[in-house]
Coordinates of C-alpha atoms in Angstrom, one line a residue:
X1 CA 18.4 9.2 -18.7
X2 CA 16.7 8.4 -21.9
X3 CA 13.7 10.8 -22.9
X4 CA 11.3 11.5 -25.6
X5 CA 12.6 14.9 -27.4
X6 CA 10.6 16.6 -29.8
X7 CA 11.0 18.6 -33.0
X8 CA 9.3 22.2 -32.6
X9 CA 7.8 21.3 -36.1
X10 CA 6.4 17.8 -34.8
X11 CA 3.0 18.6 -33.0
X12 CA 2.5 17.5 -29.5
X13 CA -0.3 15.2 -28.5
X14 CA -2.5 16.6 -25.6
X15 CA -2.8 13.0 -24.1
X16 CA 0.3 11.2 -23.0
X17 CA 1.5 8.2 -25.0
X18 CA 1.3 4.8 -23.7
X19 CA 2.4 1.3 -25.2
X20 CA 0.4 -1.2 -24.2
X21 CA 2.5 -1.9 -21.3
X22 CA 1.4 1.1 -19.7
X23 CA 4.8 3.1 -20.6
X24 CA 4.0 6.5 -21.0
X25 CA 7.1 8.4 -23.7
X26 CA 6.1 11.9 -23.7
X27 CA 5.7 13.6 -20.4
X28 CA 5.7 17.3 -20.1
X29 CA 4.6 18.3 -16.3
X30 CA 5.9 21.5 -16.8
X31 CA 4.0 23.2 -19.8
X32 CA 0.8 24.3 -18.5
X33 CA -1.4 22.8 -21.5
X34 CA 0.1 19.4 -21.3
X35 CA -0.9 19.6 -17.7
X36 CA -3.8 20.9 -17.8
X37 CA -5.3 18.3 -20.5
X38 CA -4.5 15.4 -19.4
X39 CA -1.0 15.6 -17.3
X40 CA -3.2 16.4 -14.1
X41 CA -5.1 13.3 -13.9
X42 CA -2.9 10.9 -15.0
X43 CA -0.1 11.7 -12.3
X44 CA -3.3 12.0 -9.7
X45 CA -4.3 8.4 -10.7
X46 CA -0.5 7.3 -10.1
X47 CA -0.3 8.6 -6.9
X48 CA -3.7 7.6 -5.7
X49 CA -2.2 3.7 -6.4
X50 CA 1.2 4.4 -5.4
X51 CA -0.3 6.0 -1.7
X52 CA -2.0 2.6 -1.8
X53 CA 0.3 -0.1 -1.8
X54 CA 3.2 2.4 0.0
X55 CA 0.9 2.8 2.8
X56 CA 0.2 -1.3 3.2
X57 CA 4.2 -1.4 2.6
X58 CA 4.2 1.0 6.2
X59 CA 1.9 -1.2 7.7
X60 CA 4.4 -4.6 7.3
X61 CA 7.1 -2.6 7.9
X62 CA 5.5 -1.8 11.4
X63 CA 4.1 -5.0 12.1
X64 CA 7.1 -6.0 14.1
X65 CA 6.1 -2.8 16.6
X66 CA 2.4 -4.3 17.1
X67 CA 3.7 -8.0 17.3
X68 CA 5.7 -7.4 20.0
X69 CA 2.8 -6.5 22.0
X70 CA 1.3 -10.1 22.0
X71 CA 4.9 -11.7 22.8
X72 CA 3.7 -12.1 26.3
X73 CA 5.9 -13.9 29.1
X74 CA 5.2 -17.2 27.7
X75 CA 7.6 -16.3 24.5
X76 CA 10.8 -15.4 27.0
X77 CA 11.9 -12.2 25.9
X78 CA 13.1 -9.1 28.0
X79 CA 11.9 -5.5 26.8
X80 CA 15.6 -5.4 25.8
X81 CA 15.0 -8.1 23.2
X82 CA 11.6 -6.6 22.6
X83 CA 13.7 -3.2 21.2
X84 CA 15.8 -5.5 19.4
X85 CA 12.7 -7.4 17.2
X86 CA 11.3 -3.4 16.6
X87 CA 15.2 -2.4 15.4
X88 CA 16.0 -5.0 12.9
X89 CA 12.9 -4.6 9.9
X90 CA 14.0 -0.7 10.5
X91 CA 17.5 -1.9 9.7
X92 CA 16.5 -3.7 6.5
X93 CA 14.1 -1.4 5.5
X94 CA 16.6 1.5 5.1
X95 CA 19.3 -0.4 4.0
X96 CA 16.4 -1.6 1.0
X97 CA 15.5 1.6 0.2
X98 CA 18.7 2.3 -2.2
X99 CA 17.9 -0.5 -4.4
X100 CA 14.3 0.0 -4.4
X101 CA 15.1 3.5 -5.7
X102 CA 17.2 1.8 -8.8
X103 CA 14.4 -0.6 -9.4
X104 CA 12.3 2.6 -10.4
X105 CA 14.9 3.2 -13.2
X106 CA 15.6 -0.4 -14.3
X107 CA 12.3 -1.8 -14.1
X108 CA 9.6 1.3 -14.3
X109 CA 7.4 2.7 -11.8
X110 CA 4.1 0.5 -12.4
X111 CA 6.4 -2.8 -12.7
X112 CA 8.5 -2.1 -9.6
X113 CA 5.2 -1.4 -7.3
X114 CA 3.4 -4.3 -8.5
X115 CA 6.3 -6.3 -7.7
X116 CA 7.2 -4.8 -4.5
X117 CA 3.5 -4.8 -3.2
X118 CA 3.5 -8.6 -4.3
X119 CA 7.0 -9.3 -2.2
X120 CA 4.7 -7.9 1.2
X121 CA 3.1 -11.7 1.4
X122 CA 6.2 -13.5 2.4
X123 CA 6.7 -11.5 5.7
X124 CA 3.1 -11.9 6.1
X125 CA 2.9 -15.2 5.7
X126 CA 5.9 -16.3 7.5
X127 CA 4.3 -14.6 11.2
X128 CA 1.5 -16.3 10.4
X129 CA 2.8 -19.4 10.0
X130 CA 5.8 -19.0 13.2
X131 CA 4.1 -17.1 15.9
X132 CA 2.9 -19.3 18.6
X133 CA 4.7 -20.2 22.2
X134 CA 8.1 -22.0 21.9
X135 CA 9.5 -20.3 18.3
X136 CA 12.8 -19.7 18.9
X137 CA 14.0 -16.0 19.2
X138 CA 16.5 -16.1 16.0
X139 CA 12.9 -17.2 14.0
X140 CA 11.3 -14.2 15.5
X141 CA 14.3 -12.0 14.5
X142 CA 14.3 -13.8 11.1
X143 CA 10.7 -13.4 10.5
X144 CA 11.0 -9.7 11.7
X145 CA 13.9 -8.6 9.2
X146 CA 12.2 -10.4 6.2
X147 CA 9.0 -7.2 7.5
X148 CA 11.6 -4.6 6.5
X149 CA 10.9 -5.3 2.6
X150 CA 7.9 -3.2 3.6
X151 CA 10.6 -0.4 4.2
X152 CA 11.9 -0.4 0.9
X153 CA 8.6 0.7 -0.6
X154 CA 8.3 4.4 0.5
X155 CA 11.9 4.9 -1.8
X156 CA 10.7 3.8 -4.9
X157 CA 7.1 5.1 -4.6
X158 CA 8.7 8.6 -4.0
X159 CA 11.2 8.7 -6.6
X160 CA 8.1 7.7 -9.0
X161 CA 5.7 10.1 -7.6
X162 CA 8.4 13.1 -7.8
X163 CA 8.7 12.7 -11.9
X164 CA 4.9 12.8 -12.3
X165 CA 4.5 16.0 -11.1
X166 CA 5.8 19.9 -11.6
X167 CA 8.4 21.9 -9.5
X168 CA 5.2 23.9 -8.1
X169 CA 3.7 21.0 -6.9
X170 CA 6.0 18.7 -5.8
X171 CA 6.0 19.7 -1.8
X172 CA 2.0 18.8 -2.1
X173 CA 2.5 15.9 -4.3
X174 CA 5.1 14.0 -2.0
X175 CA 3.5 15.4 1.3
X176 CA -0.1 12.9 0.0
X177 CA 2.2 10.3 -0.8
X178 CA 4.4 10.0 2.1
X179 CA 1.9 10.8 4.1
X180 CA -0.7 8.4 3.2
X181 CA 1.8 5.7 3.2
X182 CA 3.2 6.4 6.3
X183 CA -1.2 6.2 7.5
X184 CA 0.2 2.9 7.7
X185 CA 1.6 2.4 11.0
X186 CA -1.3 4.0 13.1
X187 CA -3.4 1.4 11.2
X188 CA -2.1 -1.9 11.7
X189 CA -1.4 -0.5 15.2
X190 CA -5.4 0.3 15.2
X191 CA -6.2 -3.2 13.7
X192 CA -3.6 -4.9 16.4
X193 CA -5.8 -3.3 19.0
X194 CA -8.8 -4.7 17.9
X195 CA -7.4 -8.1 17.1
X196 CA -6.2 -7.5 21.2
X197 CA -9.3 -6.1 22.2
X198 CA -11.3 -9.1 20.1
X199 CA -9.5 -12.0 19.8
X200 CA -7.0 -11.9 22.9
X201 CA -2.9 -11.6 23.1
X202 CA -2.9 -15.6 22.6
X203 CA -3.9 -15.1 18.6
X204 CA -1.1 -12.5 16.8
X205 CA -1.3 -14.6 14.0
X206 CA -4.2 -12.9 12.6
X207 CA -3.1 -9.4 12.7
X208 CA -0.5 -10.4 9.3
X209 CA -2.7 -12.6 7.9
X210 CA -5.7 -10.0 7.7
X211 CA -3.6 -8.4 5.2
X212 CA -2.9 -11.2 2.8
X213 CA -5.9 -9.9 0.8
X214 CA -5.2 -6.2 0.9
X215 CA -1.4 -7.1 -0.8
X216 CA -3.0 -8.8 -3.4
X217 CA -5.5 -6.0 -3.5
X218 CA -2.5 -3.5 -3.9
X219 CA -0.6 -5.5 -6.6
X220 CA -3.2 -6.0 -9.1
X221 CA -4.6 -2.4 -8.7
X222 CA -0.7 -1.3 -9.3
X223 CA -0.8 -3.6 -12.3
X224 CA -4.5 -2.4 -13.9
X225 CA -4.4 1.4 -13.0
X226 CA -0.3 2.7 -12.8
X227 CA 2.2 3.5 -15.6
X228 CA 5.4 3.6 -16.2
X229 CA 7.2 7.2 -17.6
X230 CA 10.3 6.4 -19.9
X231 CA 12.2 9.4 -18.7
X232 CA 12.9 7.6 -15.8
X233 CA 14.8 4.4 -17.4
X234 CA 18.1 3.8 -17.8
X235 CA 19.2 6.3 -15.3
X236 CA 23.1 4.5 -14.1
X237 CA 24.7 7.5 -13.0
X238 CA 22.5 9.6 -10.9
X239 CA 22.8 7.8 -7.7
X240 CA 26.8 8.1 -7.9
X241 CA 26.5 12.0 -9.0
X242 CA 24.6 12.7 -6.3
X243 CA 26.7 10.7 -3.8
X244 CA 29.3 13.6 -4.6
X245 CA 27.2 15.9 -3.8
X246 CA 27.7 17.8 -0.2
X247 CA 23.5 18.5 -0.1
X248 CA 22.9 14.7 -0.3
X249 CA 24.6 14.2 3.2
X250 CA 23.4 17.2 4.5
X251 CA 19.7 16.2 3.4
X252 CA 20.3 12.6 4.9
X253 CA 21.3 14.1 8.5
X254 CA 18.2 16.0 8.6
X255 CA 15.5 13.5 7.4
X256 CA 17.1 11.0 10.2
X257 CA 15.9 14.1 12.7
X258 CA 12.7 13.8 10.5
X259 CA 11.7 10.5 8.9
X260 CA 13.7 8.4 11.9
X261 CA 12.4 10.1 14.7
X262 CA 8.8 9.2 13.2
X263 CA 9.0 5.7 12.1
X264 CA 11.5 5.4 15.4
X265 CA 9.0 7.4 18.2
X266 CA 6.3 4.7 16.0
X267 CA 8.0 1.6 16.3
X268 CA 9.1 1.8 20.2
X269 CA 6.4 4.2 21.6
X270 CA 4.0 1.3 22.7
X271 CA 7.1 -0.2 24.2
X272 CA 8.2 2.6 26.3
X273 CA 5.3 3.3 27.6
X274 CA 4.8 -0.1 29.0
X275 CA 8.6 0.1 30.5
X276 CA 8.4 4.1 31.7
X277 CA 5.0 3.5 32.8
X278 CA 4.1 0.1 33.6
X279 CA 1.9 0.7 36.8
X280 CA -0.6 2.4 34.3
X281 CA 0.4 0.4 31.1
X282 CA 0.1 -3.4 33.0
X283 CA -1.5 -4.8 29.9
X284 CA -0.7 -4.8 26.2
X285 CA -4.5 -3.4 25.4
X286 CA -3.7 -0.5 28.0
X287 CA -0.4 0.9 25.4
X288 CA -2.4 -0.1 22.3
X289 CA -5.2 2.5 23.1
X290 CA -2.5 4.9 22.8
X291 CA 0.1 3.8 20.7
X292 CA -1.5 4.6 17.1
X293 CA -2.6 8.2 18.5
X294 CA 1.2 9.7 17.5
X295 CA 1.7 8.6 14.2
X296 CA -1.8 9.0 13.4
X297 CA -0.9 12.6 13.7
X298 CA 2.2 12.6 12.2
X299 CA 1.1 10.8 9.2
X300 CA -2.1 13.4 8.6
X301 CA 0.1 16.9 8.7
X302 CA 2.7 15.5 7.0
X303 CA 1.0 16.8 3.7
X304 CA 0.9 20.1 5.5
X305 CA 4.4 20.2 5.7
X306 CA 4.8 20.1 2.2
X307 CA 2.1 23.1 1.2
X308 CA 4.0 24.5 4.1
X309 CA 6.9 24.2 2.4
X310 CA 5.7 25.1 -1.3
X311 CA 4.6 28.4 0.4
X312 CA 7.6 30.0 2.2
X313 CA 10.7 27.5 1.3
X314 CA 11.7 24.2 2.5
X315 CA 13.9 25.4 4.7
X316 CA 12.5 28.2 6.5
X317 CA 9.8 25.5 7.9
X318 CA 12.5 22.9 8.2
X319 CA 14.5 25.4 10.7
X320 CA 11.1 26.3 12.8
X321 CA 10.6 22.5 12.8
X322 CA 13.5 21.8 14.8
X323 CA 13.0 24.2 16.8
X324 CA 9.7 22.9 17.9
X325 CA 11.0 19.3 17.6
X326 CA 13.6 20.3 20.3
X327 CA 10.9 21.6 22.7
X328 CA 9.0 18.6 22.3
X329 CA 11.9 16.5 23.7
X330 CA 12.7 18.8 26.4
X331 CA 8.9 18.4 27.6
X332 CA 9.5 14.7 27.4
X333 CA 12.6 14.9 29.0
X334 CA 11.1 17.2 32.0
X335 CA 7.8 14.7 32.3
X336 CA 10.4 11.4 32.5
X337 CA 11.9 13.2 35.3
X338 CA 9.1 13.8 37.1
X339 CA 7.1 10.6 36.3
X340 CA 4.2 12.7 34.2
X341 CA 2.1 10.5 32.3
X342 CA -0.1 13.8 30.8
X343 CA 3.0 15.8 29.8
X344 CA 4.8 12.6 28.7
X345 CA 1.7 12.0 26.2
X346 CA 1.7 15.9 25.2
X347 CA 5.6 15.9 24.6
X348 CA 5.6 12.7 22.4
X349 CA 2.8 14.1 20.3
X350 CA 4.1 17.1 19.6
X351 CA 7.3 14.9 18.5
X352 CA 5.3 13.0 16.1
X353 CA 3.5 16.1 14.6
X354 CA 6.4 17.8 14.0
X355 CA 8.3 14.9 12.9
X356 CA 6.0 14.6 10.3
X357 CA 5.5 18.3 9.0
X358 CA 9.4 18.0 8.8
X359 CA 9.0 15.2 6.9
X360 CA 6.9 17.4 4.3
X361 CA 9.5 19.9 4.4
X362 CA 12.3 18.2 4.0
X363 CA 11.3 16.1 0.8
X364 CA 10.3 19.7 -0.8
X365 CA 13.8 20.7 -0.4
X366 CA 15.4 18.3 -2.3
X367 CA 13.9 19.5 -5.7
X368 CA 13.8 22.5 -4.5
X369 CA 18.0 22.2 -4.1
X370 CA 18.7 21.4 -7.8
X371 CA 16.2 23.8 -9.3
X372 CA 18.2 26.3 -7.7
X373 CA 21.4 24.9 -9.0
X374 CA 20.2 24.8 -12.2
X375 CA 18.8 28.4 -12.4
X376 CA 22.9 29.4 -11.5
X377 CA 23.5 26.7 -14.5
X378 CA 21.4 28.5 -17.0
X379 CA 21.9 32.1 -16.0
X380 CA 26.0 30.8 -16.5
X381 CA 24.7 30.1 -19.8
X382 CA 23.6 26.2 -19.6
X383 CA 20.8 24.5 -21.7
X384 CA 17.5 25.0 -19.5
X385 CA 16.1 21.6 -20.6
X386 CA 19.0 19.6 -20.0
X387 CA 19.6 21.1 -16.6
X388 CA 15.3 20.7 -16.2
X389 CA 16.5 16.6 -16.9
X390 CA 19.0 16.8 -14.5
X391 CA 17.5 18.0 -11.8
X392 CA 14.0 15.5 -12.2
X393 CA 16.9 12.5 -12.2
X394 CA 19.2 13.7 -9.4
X395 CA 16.2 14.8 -7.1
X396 CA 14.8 10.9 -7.5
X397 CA 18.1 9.8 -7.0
X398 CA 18.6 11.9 -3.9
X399 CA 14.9 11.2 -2.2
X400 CA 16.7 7.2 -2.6
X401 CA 19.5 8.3 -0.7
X402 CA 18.1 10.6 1.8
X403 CA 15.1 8.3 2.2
X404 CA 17.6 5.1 3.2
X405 CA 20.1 7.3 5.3
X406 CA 16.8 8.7 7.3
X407 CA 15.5 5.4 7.8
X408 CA 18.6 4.5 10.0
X409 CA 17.2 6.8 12.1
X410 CA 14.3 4.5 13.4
X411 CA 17.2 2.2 14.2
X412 CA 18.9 4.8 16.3
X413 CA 15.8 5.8 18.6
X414 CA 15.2 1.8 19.4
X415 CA 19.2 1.3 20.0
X416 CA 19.1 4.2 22.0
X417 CA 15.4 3.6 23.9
X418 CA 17.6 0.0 24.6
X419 CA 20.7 1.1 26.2
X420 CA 19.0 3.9 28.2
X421 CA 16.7 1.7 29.8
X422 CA 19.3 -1.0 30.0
X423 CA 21.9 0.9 32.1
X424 CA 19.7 3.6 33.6
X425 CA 16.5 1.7 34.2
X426 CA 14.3 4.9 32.3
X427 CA 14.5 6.8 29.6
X428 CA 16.2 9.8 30.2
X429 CA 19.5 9.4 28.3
X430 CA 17.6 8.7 25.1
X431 CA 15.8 11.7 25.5
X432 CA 18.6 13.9 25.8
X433 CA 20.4 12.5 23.3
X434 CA 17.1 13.2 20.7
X435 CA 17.1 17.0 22.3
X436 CA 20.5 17.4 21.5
X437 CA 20.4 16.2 17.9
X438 CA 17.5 18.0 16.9
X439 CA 19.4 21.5 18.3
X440 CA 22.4 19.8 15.7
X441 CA 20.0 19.6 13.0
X442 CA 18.4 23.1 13.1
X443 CA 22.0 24.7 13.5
X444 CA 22.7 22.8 10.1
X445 CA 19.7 24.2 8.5
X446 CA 20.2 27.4 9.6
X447 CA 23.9 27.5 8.4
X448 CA 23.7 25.7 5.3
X449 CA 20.7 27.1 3.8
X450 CA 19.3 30.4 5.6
X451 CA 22.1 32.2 6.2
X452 CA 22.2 34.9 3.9
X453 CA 25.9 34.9 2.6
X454 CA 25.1 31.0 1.9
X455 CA 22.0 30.8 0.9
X456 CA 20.5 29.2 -2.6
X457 CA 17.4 30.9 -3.5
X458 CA 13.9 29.0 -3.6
X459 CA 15.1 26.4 -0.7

């Protein structure tokens, strides 16, 4: 990674640098002047734009999960198929969401999110243009994987978001940003329901196209208001350090119990409850009042997990997390059994809550992770700014990784949601399966960072 290094005799500008292209070559979020003068409100302006086009990014993303909705039985396709058209943009999403980090680095943070917010109109054209009675299924599928660009934009957005601000505020500062962004599936699942509710299940076509003007909204704001930080260009070898590194894989399996339950639980929920519960979800208006109410949730604590987080460790909340994560699918699990709509509801929301305080949590481990590495580093007699470097460029690097390896999560909970209702006509197998991984993830929480002889300090 390339940065700006200065002199102690050179003096240091209290405002930030900035070519014309908005490229910003001295950034200091760790001296308290710096921050104080101007550091502050230029990373708050950044991340007010970067919540903004991540969070119409979540709402393509999640079209597919609203879409679905209006496929009534004129279109020919089973619930089975249905899980299938909710799987796929989750598949391409995650699998986007490595590259997306690199484009951070080879392109810069404002140049990478107006292009990215830009790349939203083709999915959102192309349902415009295909949905009607008679498309084939493989255009459907098509059209749906082309949604998962939307996917790829929480990655970059949070690898540029964690370089604007300091170690003490990270767990806040990626909270608001993943948080708003992930606002985004409750509300194109709030504006499907009034497109239902308004127009009729005959017209999905004008749920994407009502946000054709909010991406071109996004893009040019990106392109008038964001800037790109140097230190983050030119970064090749990050991604391949941290891929050696046992954390990264650790991180992953616990942000698929995080991230992927959420943006899973939000893709199929609408879905299963018109399967589990069709006598009292007989039309798709009936599910939509009720489909946004989860990740509404989970999207507004998420924020919370991270203050959570900043105040008494990453991992002590992510460990409690689990914990409650596991109860909520045991409640779920006891209300399939005995056909409880009420405790069905409760156990759900309590997954998506949690699921997104673990979210917070998780992301404020990551940094958290290397800055204790590097504090062995220095007291071992390492340079304290080039271990500061390394950790801002293998923490982006790792939130790239972890965020694409979580993301396959989604694809789990709509496989699994598939098969189970496939082969045992309910959901109970899915449900189990959930229980048991979140009891997997807190044990590997526990073991790897809280137990005492194993423990790295400030996680």
């Amino acid at each position: 990674m390339s940065t700006a290094v200065r002199t102690p005799e050179q003096p240091r500008p209290p405002v930030p640098a900035a070519a014309a292209a908005h490229r910003i070559d001295d950034w200091r979020p760790e001296d308290p002047s710096f921050w104080a003068a101007t550091g502050a409100r230029t990373a708050r302006r950044n991340l007010v734009y970067s919540v903004l086009s991540e969070h119409i990014g979540f709402s393509v993303w999640s079209l597919w999960s609203v879409l679905v909705l209006f496929l009534g039985p004129e279109y020919g396709i089973d619930p089975a198929g249905k899980f299938v058209l909710t799987a796929v943009p989750t598949l391409v999403g995650a699998a986007l969401r490595l590259p997306y980090t690199f484009a951070v680095a080879t392109f810069g943070g404002r140049n990478w999110t107006v292009i990215s917010a830009a790349l939203l109109l083709v999915p959102t054209v192309l349902a415009g243009v295909v949905l009607e009675p008679g498309v084939s299924y493989g255009t459907l599928l098509a059209c749906a994987a082309v949604a998962g660009v939307g996917g790829g934009n929480f990655a970059s957005s949070m690898a540029n978001i964690n370089a604007f601000y300091p170690q003490r505020l990270k767990g806040w500062a990626l909270g608001v940003n993943a948080g708003g962004g992930n606002l985004g599936v409750p509300a194109v699942q709030l504006l499907g329901l009034l497109v239902l509710a308004t127009a009729g299940a005959s017209h999905p076509r004008f749920l994407p196209l009502i946000y054709i003007p909010l991406i071109v909204l996004a893009a040019l704001a990106a392109a008038l208001r964001m800037d790109n930080l140097s230190a983050l260009r030119n970064d090749k070898g990050a991604m391949r350090e941290v891929a050696r590194d046992r954390h990264t894989w650790v991180m992953s399996l616990l942000y698929i119990g995080t991230f992927g339950s959420f943006i899973g639980f939000g893709f199929a929920f609408g879905q299963v409850l018109q399967v589990q519960f069709h006598a009292d979800f007989a039309t798709p208006v009936d599910a939509a009042y009720l489909t946004f109410l989860g990740p509404l949730l989970g999207s507004l604590v998420r924020p919370l997990g991270g203050l959570a987080a900043d105040r008494w460790g990453g991992a002590r909340v992510t460990f409690w997390n689990f914990t409650a994560m596991a109860g909520g699918a045991l409640v779920v699990l006891m209300a399939s059994r005995n056909d409880s709509l009420p405790l069905f509801l409760a156990g759900f929301v309590m997954l998506f809550v949690f699921s997104g305080i673990g979210n917070g949590s998780t992301y404020k481990m990551i940094p958290a992770i290397f800055r204790a590495k590097a504090h062995l580093a220095v007291e071992a007699g390492a340079d304290a700014d080039v271990e500061e470097q390394r950790t801002r460029r293998l923490s982006g690097a790792l939130i790239g990784v972890a965020g694409a390896v979580g993301a396959l999560g989604g694809v789990l909970v709509n496989v699994a949601f598939r098969q189970s209702f496939l082969t045992a006509k309910t959901g109970d197998t899915a449900y189990l399966a959930f229980l048991a991984f979140y009891v997997l993830c807190l044990a590997v929480t526990w073991a790897v960072y809280l137990r005492p002889s194993k423990r790295l300090t400030g996680v």
